[in-house]
Amino acid sequence: MEIETATLDFIKTIQSLNTIVEIDAEKSKFLGKNGILTKEFKKLSVLNTEEKVMFGKKLNTIKNQVEEVINNQIKLVKKLELDKKLKEENVDITLPINKEFGSLHILSNEIRRIKNEYKAKGFLILDGPEVETEFFNFDALNIPKYHPARQSQDTFYIEDFDETLLRTQTSCVQIRAMQEKQLPLRMISIGKTYRNDQLDATHSPMFHQIEGLVVDNNPINIGNLKDELSKFVAFVFEVDSVLLRFRPSFFPFTEPSMEVDCCYSKENGNIKINKNGDKWLELGGAGMVHPNVFRACGITTEPYGFAFGFGLERLVMLKYGINDIRSLYDTDIRLLRHYKSILIN
Ligand code: DAH
């Protein structure tokens, strides 16, 4: 067959194909190693120079023409395939939508509430690293080397790194703050803390603490601490006012130190924060900052200060009547659904 006729046939065939695979197969029959046109090119070697120029020109023209046809057909096939796909994947915008929207977890919600409130009150909202050194977690907080809290049953140490651990308390942020910031200083820090505890209804190896610190070169006393704490507890429980009780206690970083209790009553089995209640809830620890802590931070002006620390989970559990800490972490979406309607966004 003449090459011209073969070319016309080939072009017709290509233009009738509608898949890339078929086009590729057909292409190799014409342009491949043993393809019709390739064989024609091989004939050039036996021709004389003049014939070679003429026939060569002709073959190249055919080659260009054929390649153009192939490329156009590929483009066309791709476009048709895309159109088909778009048609098939057409989204039916008239279908009813899932109207359920997400919500904040009650722990996240409480963290945001407290941070917003204290930011508005002029406190610094600070974060610190969860992987800490013994200096910030213990030494600077006046917790001596032999203190039982340092023993490995409480603290997760980081293997292969000397004196490095997962912080057991957010009190270490106090130290970082006092080293970095000027006095007077008012700060709140909320974050994750870790202790080597078995997970049960009231313990978790990871939990959150809220740390507060107020330091000033002007006198601050326990009355100021009690006032600030009363406001804090009332804010968390969303009540107008609370009655607090301080019980003497011991924390190495405060002197004097106390446990903070809040007056409540039980109504239908539920806790009600109530100034006229007949029971006391244990909420957290507090005290006046120990002079050794100021010294460890390089503060020599002998200022006054108070600090407090609360477990966030405990506050949230009391607030919402949750009695198993695990339900705060087990990602059961029913918890989110249940509390969604009462949370701010
Ligand atoms: N860091 C203490 C703890 O984990 C809580 C605490 C108590 C923090 C008294 C304070 C404080 O700032 O003054 O048990």
PDB file of N, CA, C and O and ligand atoms in Angstrom, residues 168-169 171 174 195 209 211-212 251 253-254 285-287 307-309, ligand 1:
ATOM      1  N   THR A 168       5.558  17.728  86.545  1.00  0.00           N
ATOM      2  CA  THR A 168       4.536  17.149  87.425  1.00  0.00           C
ATOM      3  C   THR A 168       3.566  18.216  87.900  1.00  0.00           C
ATOM      4  O   THR A 168       2.565  17.914  88.544  1.00  0.00           O
ATOM      5  N   GLN A 169       3.874  19.468  87.624  1.00  0.00           N
ATOM      6  CA  GLN A 169       3.022  20.575  88.075  1.00  0.00           C
ATOM      7  C   GLN A 169       3.286  21.798  87.202  1.00  0.00           C
ATOM      8  O   GLN A 169       4.358  21.931  86.616  1.00  0.00           O
ATOM      9  N   SER A 171       3.560  24.655  88.397  1.00  0.00           N
ATOM     10  CA  SER A 171       4.264  25.657  89.203  1.00  0.00           C
ATOM     11  C   SER A 171       5.593  26.064  88.567  1.00  0.00           C
ATOM     12  O   SER A 171       6.103  27.159  88.834  1.00  0.00           O
ATOM     13  N   GLN A 174       5.741  29.432  87.015  1.00  0.00           N
ATOM     14  CA  GLN A 174       6.020  30.555  87.938  1.00  0.00           C
ATOM     15  C   GLN A 174       7.488  30.963  87.862  1.00  0.00           C
ATOM     16  O   GLN A 174       7.819  32.142  87.815  1.00  0.00           O
ATOM     17  N   ARG A 195       1.945  12.579  85.863  1.00  0.00           N
ATOM     18  CA  ARG A 195       2.422  11.842  87.036  1.00  0.00           C
ATOM     19  C   ARG A 195       2.215  10.362  86.810  1.00  0.00           C
ATOM     20  O   ARG A 195       1.242   9.959  86.170  1.00  0.00           O
ATOM     21  N   GLN A 209      -3.348  21.450  85.030  1.00  0.00           N
ATOM     22  CA  GLN A 209      -3.351  22.308  86.214  1.00  0.00           C
ATOM     23  C   GLN A 209      -3.495  23.761  85.804  1.00  0.00           C
ATOM     24  O   GLN A 209      -3.092  24.163  84.715  1.00  0.00           O
ATOM     25  N   GLU A 211      -2.374  27.407  87.220  1.00  0.00           N
ATOM     26  CA  GLU A 211      -1.432  28.004  88.161  1.00  0.00           C
ATOM     27  C   GLU A 211      -1.638  29.505  88.159  1.00  0.00           C
ATOM     28  O   GLU A 211      -1.772  30.117  87.091  1.00  0.00           O
ATOM     29  N   GLY A 212      -1.682  30.084  89.327  1.00  0.00           N
ATOM     30  CA  GLY A 212      -1.784  31.539  89.415  1.00  0.00           C
ATOM     31  C   GLY A 212      -0.633  32.075  90.247  1.00  0.00           C
ATOM     32  O   GLY A 212      -0.183  31.416  91.195  1.00  0.00           O
ATOM     33  N   PHE A 251       3.365  23.044 101.239  1.00  0.00           N
ATOM     34  CA  PHE A 251       3.975  22.964  99.911  1.00  0.00           C
ATOM     35  C   PHE A 251       5.342  23.616 100.063  1.00  0.00           C
ATOM     36  O   PHE A 251       5.444  24.682 100.695  1.00  0.00           O
ATOM     37  N   PHE A 253       7.081  25.342  98.184  1.00  0.00           N
ATOM     38  CA  PHE A 253       7.283  26.642  97.522  1.00  0.00           C
ATOM     39  C   PHE A 253       6.433  27.754  98.100  1.00  0.00           C
ATOM     40  O   PHE A 253       6.461  28.879  97.603  1.00  0.00           O
ATOM     41  N   THR A 254       5.636  27.455  99.108  1.00  0.00           N
ATOM     42  CA  THR A 254       4.865  28.519  99.757  1.00  0.00           C
ATOM     43  C   THR A 254       5.011  28.420 101.276  1.00  0.00           C
ATOM     44  O   THR A 254       5.176  27.327 101.824  1.00  0.00           O
ATOM     45  N   GLY A 285      -4.495  23.959  96.077  1.00  0.00           N
ATOM     46  CA  GLY A 285      -3.505  24.447  97.028  1.00  0.00           C
ATOM     47  C   GLY A 285      -3.153  25.898  96.761  1.00  0.00           C
ATOM     48  O   GLY A 285      -3.339  26.396  95.648  1.00  0.00           O
ATOM     49  N   ALA A 286      -2.633  26.547  97.815  1.00  0.00           N
ATOM     50  CA  ALA A 286      -2.255  27.954  97.657  1.00  0.00           C
ATOM     51  C   ALA A 286      -1.305  28.347  98.783  1.00  0.00           C
ATOM     52  O   ALA A 286      -1.079  27.575  99.728  1.00  0.00           O
ATOM     53  N   GLY A 287      -0.759  29.547  98.686  1.00  0.00           N
ATOM     54  CA  GLY A 287       0.090  30.030  99.769  1.00  0.00           C
ATOM     55  C   GLY A 287       0.851  31.285  99.381  1.00  0.00           C
ATOM     56  O   GLY A 287       0.710  31.783  98.260  1.00  0.00           O
ATOM     57  N   ALA A 307       0.572  32.425  95.478  1.00  0.00           N
ATOM     58  CA  ALA A 307       0.428  31.514  94.333  1.00  0.00           C
ATOM     59  C   ALA A 307      -0.677  30.527  94.651  1.00  0.00           C
ATOM     60  O   ALA A 307      -1.011  30.292  95.811  1.00  0.00           O
ATOM     61  N   PHE A 308      -1.267  29.999  93.595  1.00  0.00           N
ATOM     62  CA  PHE A 308      -2.254  28.939  93.808  1.00  0.00           C
ATOM     63  C   PHE A 308      -2.217  27.954  92.656  1.00  0.00           C
ATOM     64  O   PHE A 308      -1.780  28.288  91.541  1.00  0.00           O
ATOM     65  N   GLY A 309      -2.645  26.739  92.949  1.00  0.00           N
ATOM     66  CA  GLY A 309      -2.651  25.711  91.909  1.00  0.00           C
ATOM     67  C   GLY A 309      -3.865  24.811  92.061  1.00  0.00           C
ATOM     68  O   GLY A 309      -4.153  24.321  93.162  1.00  0.00           O
TER      69      GLY A 309
HETATM   70  N1  DAH B   1       1.836  22.492  92.435  1.00  0.00           N
HETATM   71  C1  DAH B   1       0.944  21.982  93.459  1.00  0.00           C
HETATM   72  C2  DAH B   1       0.575  20.551  93.165  1.00  0.00           C
HETATM   73  O1  DAH B   1       0.801  20.092  92.094  1.00  0.00           O
HETATM   74  C3  DAH B   1      -0.297  22.822  93.551  1.00  0.00           C
HETATM   75  C4  DAH B   1      -0.009  24.156  94.160  1.00  0.00           C
HETATM   76  C5  DAH B   1      -0.113  24.337  95.491  1.00  0.00           C
HETATM   77  C6  DAH B   1       0.415  25.188  93.365  1.00  0.00           C
HETATM   78  C7  DAH B   1       0.143  25.564  96.082  1.00  0.00           C
HETATM   79  C8  DAH B   1       0.686  26.425  93.934  1.00  0.00           C
HETATM   80  C9  DAH B   1       0.555  26.576  95.313  1.00  0.00           C
HETATM   81  O2  DAH B   1       1.077  27.469  93.240  1.00  0.00           O
HETATM   82  O3  DAH B   1       0.835  27.789  95.853  1.00  0.00           O
HETATM   83  O4  DAH B   1       0.073  19.890  94.002  1.00  0.00           O
END
